[in-house]
Amino acid sequence: MSETITITINGREIPAEPGTTILRAAQSANIYIPTLCDNDELNPYGSCRLCMVEIAQKNRTRMVASCIYEVAPGLDIQTETPRVQNVRRLVIELLIARNPYSSKLKEIAARLGISKSRFELEQKGCILCGQCVRVCREVVGVNAIGYKGRGYTREVTTPFEGPAIDCIACGSCSQICPVDVIPLKQKDGIRTIWDTEFPMQKCKSCGREIAPIKQLEYFQTKFKLPENHFDTCIHCR
Ligand code: FES
């Protein structure tokens, strides 16, 4: 096992594992850094820029995204300087201009002393944190959604903006979305997500809805389960 190194955060010496990020080291020392696109189940991504911190290097300081910047011996980090606060406030103002209704964004904004945005932007809802795209690809292993466009017009969508042909309707994208903008509905034996309808498998014994048929078929193939494995629900097995 590699040896623990020492870094300094806000003047306090903190032990850290080599290869970990500044964010994880700060979290393990209970130092708050706001985040939106970070999720410890997913690979580091660094898109929202809310987690910016200031590091001292040679005779100058520079801003880095703490969720993707790896620790190094003697690294000197500040998480609450006026420069850091200004960047975070700007980022959260831009995000709440895109989505003024999210309780998660409001909570972070309040913590940063922001009650409303100076900016008037089209309210797109999605804040492009990319967690939905990444959970689908990295955890579920399906890759059913992706990005379209660039910059401010960038959007998360299905291939060719049509039906979600590769989606298995597991709902991971909807669950992980920090601003709740991926609707998932379930009614009368049908789950609807990405404007696509997926019939639910019913338990052959009690009639309870188990999961979308497509999701169960995916698991069956992936884990080489017997064909009748999902015929009954866990209560009836
Ligand atoms: S949490 Fe680091 S850039 Fe989003």
Tab-separated table of C-alpha atoms and ligand atoms in Angstrom:
chain	number	residue	atom	x	y	z
A	1	MET	CA	0.000	0.000	0.000
A	2	SER	CA	1.326	3.478	-0.855
A	3	GLU	CA	2.202	5.773	1.985
A	4	THR	CA	-0.114	8.507	3.169
A	5	ILE	CA	1.005	12.009	2.249
A	6	THR	CA	0.339	15.289	4.003
A	7	ILE	CA	-1.398	18.254	2.441
A	8	THR	CA	-2.532	21.529	3.963
A	9	ILE	CA	-6.101	22.774	3.708
A	10	ASN	CA	-6.874	26.202	5.157
A	11	GLY	CA	-3.669	26.031	7.177
A	12	ARG	CA	-4.520	22.632	8.679
A	13	GLU	CA	-2.378	19.574	7.963
A	14	ILE	CA	-4.451	16.722	6.542
A	15	PRO	CA	-3.329	13.177	5.721
A	16	ALA	CA	-4.347	11.969	2.250
A	17	GLU	CA	-3.941	8.838	0.173
A	18	PRO	CA	-1.826	9.389	-2.970
A	19	GLY	CA	-4.087	9.435	-6.018
A	20	THR	CA	-7.088	10.816	-4.171
A	21	THR	CA	-8.542	14.197	-5.099
A	22	ILE	CA	-8.476	17.403	-3.074
A	23	LEU	CA	-12.254	17.079	-2.721
A	24	ARG	CA	-12.118	13.600	-1.178
A	25	ALA	CA	-9.284	14.622	1.143
A	26	ALA	CA	-11.291	17.689	2.254
A	27	GLN	CA	-14.424	15.619	2.769
A	28	SER	CA	-12.548	13.096	4.878
A	29	ALA	CA	-11.467	16.014	7.097
A	30	ASN	CA	-15.049	17.399	7.236
A	31	ILE	CA	-14.161	20.492	5.218
A	32	TYR	CA	-17.123	21.645	3.156
A	33	ILE	CA	-16.684	22.177	-0.580
A	34	PRO	CA	-19.902	22.545	-2.606
A	35	THR	CA	-20.331	20.099	-5.494
A	36	LEU	CA	-22.896	19.249	-8.137
A	37	CYS	CA	-21.388	17.005	-10.770
A	38	ASP	CA	-19.345	14.930	-8.317
A	39	ASN	CA	-20.584	11.522	-7.258
A	40	ASP	CA	-18.372	8.924	-5.636
A	41	GLU	CA	-20.041	6.134	-7.623
A	42	LEU	CA	-18.873	7.769	-10.872
A	43	ASN	CA	-15.559	8.747	-12.427
A	44	PRO	CA	-14.419	12.314	-11.692
A	45	TYR	CA	-15.784	14.688	-14.304
A	46	GLY	CA	-15.202	18.318	-13.319
A	47	SER	CA	-17.951	20.026	-15.274
A	48	CYS	CA	-19.893	22.234	-12.863
A	49	ARG	CA	-16.881	24.157	-11.445
A	50	LEU	CA	-18.626	24.654	-8.136
A	51	CYS	CA	-15.892	22.846	-6.243
A	52	MET	CA	-13.142	25.303	-7.217
A	53	VAL	CA	-10.404	25.884	-4.644
A	54	GLU	CA	-7.195	27.880	-4.657
A	55	ILE	CA	-3.825	26.142	-4.562
A	56	ALA	CA	-0.431	27.714	-3.953
A	57	GLN	CA	2.213	26.804	-6.505
A	58	LYS	CA	5.676	28.284	-6.497
A	59	ASN	CA	5.077	31.995	-5.969
A	60	ARG	CA	1.537	32.185	-7.211
A	61	THR	CA	-1.883	30.737	-6.600
A	62	ARG	CA	-4.279	29.207	-9.034
A	63	MET	CA	-7.829	27.942	-9.119
A	64	VAL	CA	-8.497	24.254	-9.712
A	65	ALA	CA	-11.559	22.023	-9.629
A	66	SER	CA	-11.038	20.028	-6.431
A	67	CYS	CA	-13.037	17.017	-7.653
A	68	ILE	CA	-10.521	16.243	-10.401
A	69	TYR	CA	-7.256	17.624	-8.992
A	70	GLU	CA	-5.123	14.996	-7.308
A	71	VAL	CA	-3.312	15.657	-4.065
A	72	ALA	CA	0.493	15.881	-3.974
A	73	PRO	CA	2.876	16.020	-1.001
A	74	GLY	CA	2.888	19.481	0.576
A	75	LEU	CA	0.047	20.805	-1.568
A	76	ASP	CA	-1.281	23.997	0.031
A	77	ILE	CA	-5.014	24.540	-0.534
A	78	GLN	CA	-7.445	27.269	0.449
A	79	THR	CA	-11.171	26.565	0.194
A	80	GLU	CA	-12.713	29.816	1.423
A	81	THR	CA	-10.745	32.749	-0.041
A	82	PRO	CA	-12.640	35.719	-1.569
A	83	ARG	CA	-11.519	34.519	-5.023
A	84	VAL	CA	-12.933	31.052	-4.390
A	85	GLN	CA	-16.180	32.473	-3.002
A	86	ASN	CA	-16.578	34.765	-6.014
A	87	VAL	CA	-16.168	31.918	-8.492
A	88	ARG	CA	-18.619	29.697	-6.603
A	89	ARG	CA	-21.167	32.504	-6.374
A	90	LEU	CA	-20.876	33.199	-10.087
A	91	VAL	CA	-21.298	29.496	-10.903
A	92	ILE	CA	-24.336	29.073	-8.663
A	93	GLU	CA	-25.933	32.236	-10.060
A	94	LEU	CA	-25.562	30.873	-13.581
A	95	LEU	CA	-26.984	27.532	-12.505
A	96	ILE	CA	-30.014	28.974	-10.723
A	97	ALA	CA	-30.671	31.106	-13.803
A	98	ARG	CA	-30.957	27.830	-15.745
A	99	ASN	CA	-33.024	26.186	-13.034
A	100	PRO	CA	-34.557	28.512	-10.433
A	101	TYR	CA	-36.772	25.776	-8.921
A	102	SER	CA	-34.278	23.204	-7.744
A	103	SER	CA	-34.182	22.856	-3.971
A	104	LYS	CA	-30.647	21.478	-4.199
A	105	LEU	CA	-29.441	24.592	-6.047
A	106	LYS	CA	-31.313	26.876	-3.661
A	107	GLU	CA	-29.707	25.149	-0.695
A	108	ILE	CA	-26.191	25.599	-2.098
A	109	ALA	CA	-26.963	29.183	-3.137
A	110	ALA	CA	-28.190	30.021	0.372
A	111	ARG	CA	-25.017	28.577	1.836
A	112	LEU	CA	-23.042	30.868	-0.484
A	113	GLY	CA	-25.161	33.885	0.480
A	114	ILE	CA	-27.025	34.072	-2.837
A	115	SER	CA	-30.812	34.426	-2.891
A	116	LYS	CA	-31.298	35.153	-6.577
A	117	SER	CA	-29.397	35.268	-9.827
A	118	ARG	CA	-28.242	38.423	-11.569
A	119	PHE	CA	-28.565	36.615	-14.883
A	120	GLU	CA	-31.583	36.085	-17.047
A	121	LEU	CA	-31.120	32.958	-19.091
A	122	GLU	CA	-33.416	30.503	-20.755
A	123	GLN	CA	-34.635	28.191	-17.994
A	124	LYS	CA	-33.443	24.897	-19.364
A	125	GLY	CA	-33.829	22.920	-16.158
A	126	CYS	CA	-30.867	20.649	-16.837
A	127	ILE	CA	-27.606	21.982	-15.411
A	128	LEU	CA	-25.412	19.644	-17.511
A	129	CYS	CA	-23.732	17.970	-14.553
A	130	GLY	CA	-23.638	14.827	-16.702
A	131	GLN	CA	-24.448	12.438	-13.860
A	132	CYS	CA	-27.309	10.879	-15.851
A	133	VAL	CA	-25.119	10.172	-18.886
A	134	ARG	CA	-22.326	8.821	-16.719
A	135	VAL	CA	-24.453	6.570	-14.499
A	136	CYS	CA	-26.034	5.056	-17.611
A	137	ARG	CA	-22.651	4.405	-19.194
A	138	GLU	CA	-20.412	3.677	-16.194
A	139	VAL	CA	-22.737	1.911	-13.761
A	140	VAL	CA	-25.639	0.462	-15.763
A	141	GLY	CA	-23.434	-0.183	-18.794
A	142	VAL	CA	-26.037	0.816	-21.357
A	143	ASN	CA	-25.116	4.217	-22.881
A	144	ALA	CA	-28.721	5.084	-23.771
A	145	ILE	CA	-28.360	8.880	-23.560
A	146	GLY	CA	-25.735	11.403	-24.566
A	147	TYR	CA	-25.076	15.029	-25.409
A	148	LYS	CA	-26.208	17.135	-28.315
A	149	GLY	CA	-24.779	20.547	-29.202
A	150	ARG	CA	-22.096	22.637	-27.564
A	151	GLY	CA	-21.758	25.382	-24.995
A	152	TYR	CA	-24.995	26.882	-23.786
A	153	THR	CA	-27.076	24.911	-26.299
A	154	ARG	CA	-25.708	21.591	-25.093
A	155	GLU	CA	-28.412	19.141	-24.062
A	156	VAL	CA	-28.753	15.615	-22.785
A	157	THR	CA	-30.903	13.563	-25.093
A	158	THR	CA	-31.564	10.179	-26.656
A	159	PRO	CA	-29.842	9.186	-29.951
A	160	PHE	CA	-31.209	11.419	-32.751
A	161	GLU	CA	-33.681	12.776	-30.145
A	162	GLY	CA	-35.950	9.864	-30.954
A	163	PRO	CA	-37.220	6.970	-28.849
A	164	ALA	CA	-34.759	5.723	-26.251
A	165	ILE	CA	-33.922	2.544	-28.154
A	166	ASP	CA	-31.084	1.379	-25.926
A	167	CYS	CA	-32.697	2.485	-22.664
A	168	ILE	CA	-33.798	-0.302	-20.303
A	169	ALA	CA	-35.965	2.069	-18.226
A	170	CYS	CA	-34.077	1.316	-15.012
A	171	GLY	CA	-34.554	4.950	-13.926
A	172	SER	CA	-30.974	5.425	-12.691
A	173	CYS	CA	-30.640	8.678	-14.646
A	174	SER	CA	-33.818	10.071	-13.124
A	175	GLN	CA	-32.797	9.070	-9.619
A	176	ILE	CA	-29.304	10.506	-9.814
A	177	CYS	CA	-30.325	13.864	-11.333
A	178	PRO	CA	-29.587	16.427	-8.592
A	179	VAL	CA	-32.142	18.899	-9.957
A	180	ASP	CA	-34.976	16.448	-10.698
A	181	VAL	CA	-35.469	17.216	-14.377
A	182	ILE	CA	-35.673	13.706	-15.811
A	183	PRO	CA	-39.318	12.664	-15.494
A	184	LEU	CA	-40.140	9.023	-14.859
A	185	LYS	CA	-43.800	7.997	-14.701
A	186	GLN	CA	-45.357	4.649	-14.000
A	187	LYS	CA	-49.015	3.938	-14.587
A	188	ASP	CA	-51.182	1.000	-15.672
A	189	GLY	CA	-48.258	-1.351	-16.197
A	190	ILE	CA	-46.199	1.088	-18.243
A	191	ARG	CA	-43.082	3.016	-17.211
A	192	THR	CA	-42.413	6.140	-19.266
A	193	ILE	CA	-38.987	7.727	-19.421
A	194	TRP	CA	-37.291	9.751	-22.181
A	195	ASP	CA	-40.738	9.925	-23.843
A	196	THR	CA	-40.594	6.186	-24.421
A	197	GLU	CA	-42.999	3.629	-22.976
A	198	PHE	CA	-41.764	0.402	-21.384
A	199	PRO	CA	-44.174	-2.370	-20.315
A	200	MET	CA	-43.652	-3.695	-16.804
A	201	GLN	CA	-43.181	-7.363	-15.974
A	202	LYS	CA	-45.896	-8.621	-13.623
A	203	CYS	CA	-45.345	-11.363	-11.048
A	204	LYS	CA	-46.992	-14.521	-12.374
A	205	SER	CA	-48.116	-15.389	-8.865
A	206	CYS	CA	-49.400	-12.184	-7.200
A	207	GLY	CA	-49.595	-9.818	-10.178
A	208	ARG	CA	-47.316	-7.143	-8.626
A	209	GLU	CA	-45.269	-5.093	-11.070
A	210	ILE	CA	-41.643	-6.208	-10.754
A	211	ALA	CA	-39.629	-4.007	-13.141
A	212	PRO	CA	-39.621	-3.037	-16.821
A	213	ILE	CA	-39.423	-6.160	-19.019
A	214	LYS	CA	-36.491	-4.662	-20.899
A	215	GLN	CA	-34.537	-4.115	-17.707
A	216	LEU	CA	-35.130	-7.709	-16.577
A	217	GLU	CA	-34.114	-9.056	-19.976
A	218	TYR	CA	-30.930	-7.011	-19.734
A	219	PHE	CA	-30.101	-8.445	-16.283
A	220	GLN	CA	-30.980	-11.941	-17.440
A	221	THR	CA	-28.485	-11.750	-20.295
A	222	LYS	CA	-25.817	-9.866	-18.358
A	223	PHE	CA	-25.817	-12.202	-15.351
A	224	LYS	CA	-26.707	-15.370	-17.320
A	225	LEU	CA	-29.815	-16.021	-15.238
A	226	PRO	CA	-32.315	-18.786	-16.044
A	227	GLU	CA	-35.154	-17.781	-18.344
A	228	ASN	CA	-37.852	-17.949	-15.673
A	229	HIS	CA	-35.770	-16.107	-13.054
A	230	PHE	CA	-38.035	-13.051	-13.003
A	231	ASP	CA	-41.362	-14.838	-13.430
A	232	THR	CA	-42.231	-14.176	-9.799
A	233	CYS	CA	-41.452	-11.257	-7.471
A	234	ILE	CA	-39.215	-11.542	-4.389
A	235	HIS	CA	-42.300	-11.868	-2.143
A	236	CYS	CA	-43.607	-14.922	-4.019
A	237	ARG	CA	-40.340	-16.804	-4.472
B	1	FES	S1	-18.040	18.999	-8.407
B	1	FES	FE1	-16.120	19.534	-9.221
B	1	FES	S2	-16.537	20.448	-11.085
B	1	FES	FE2	-18.469	19.769	-10.361
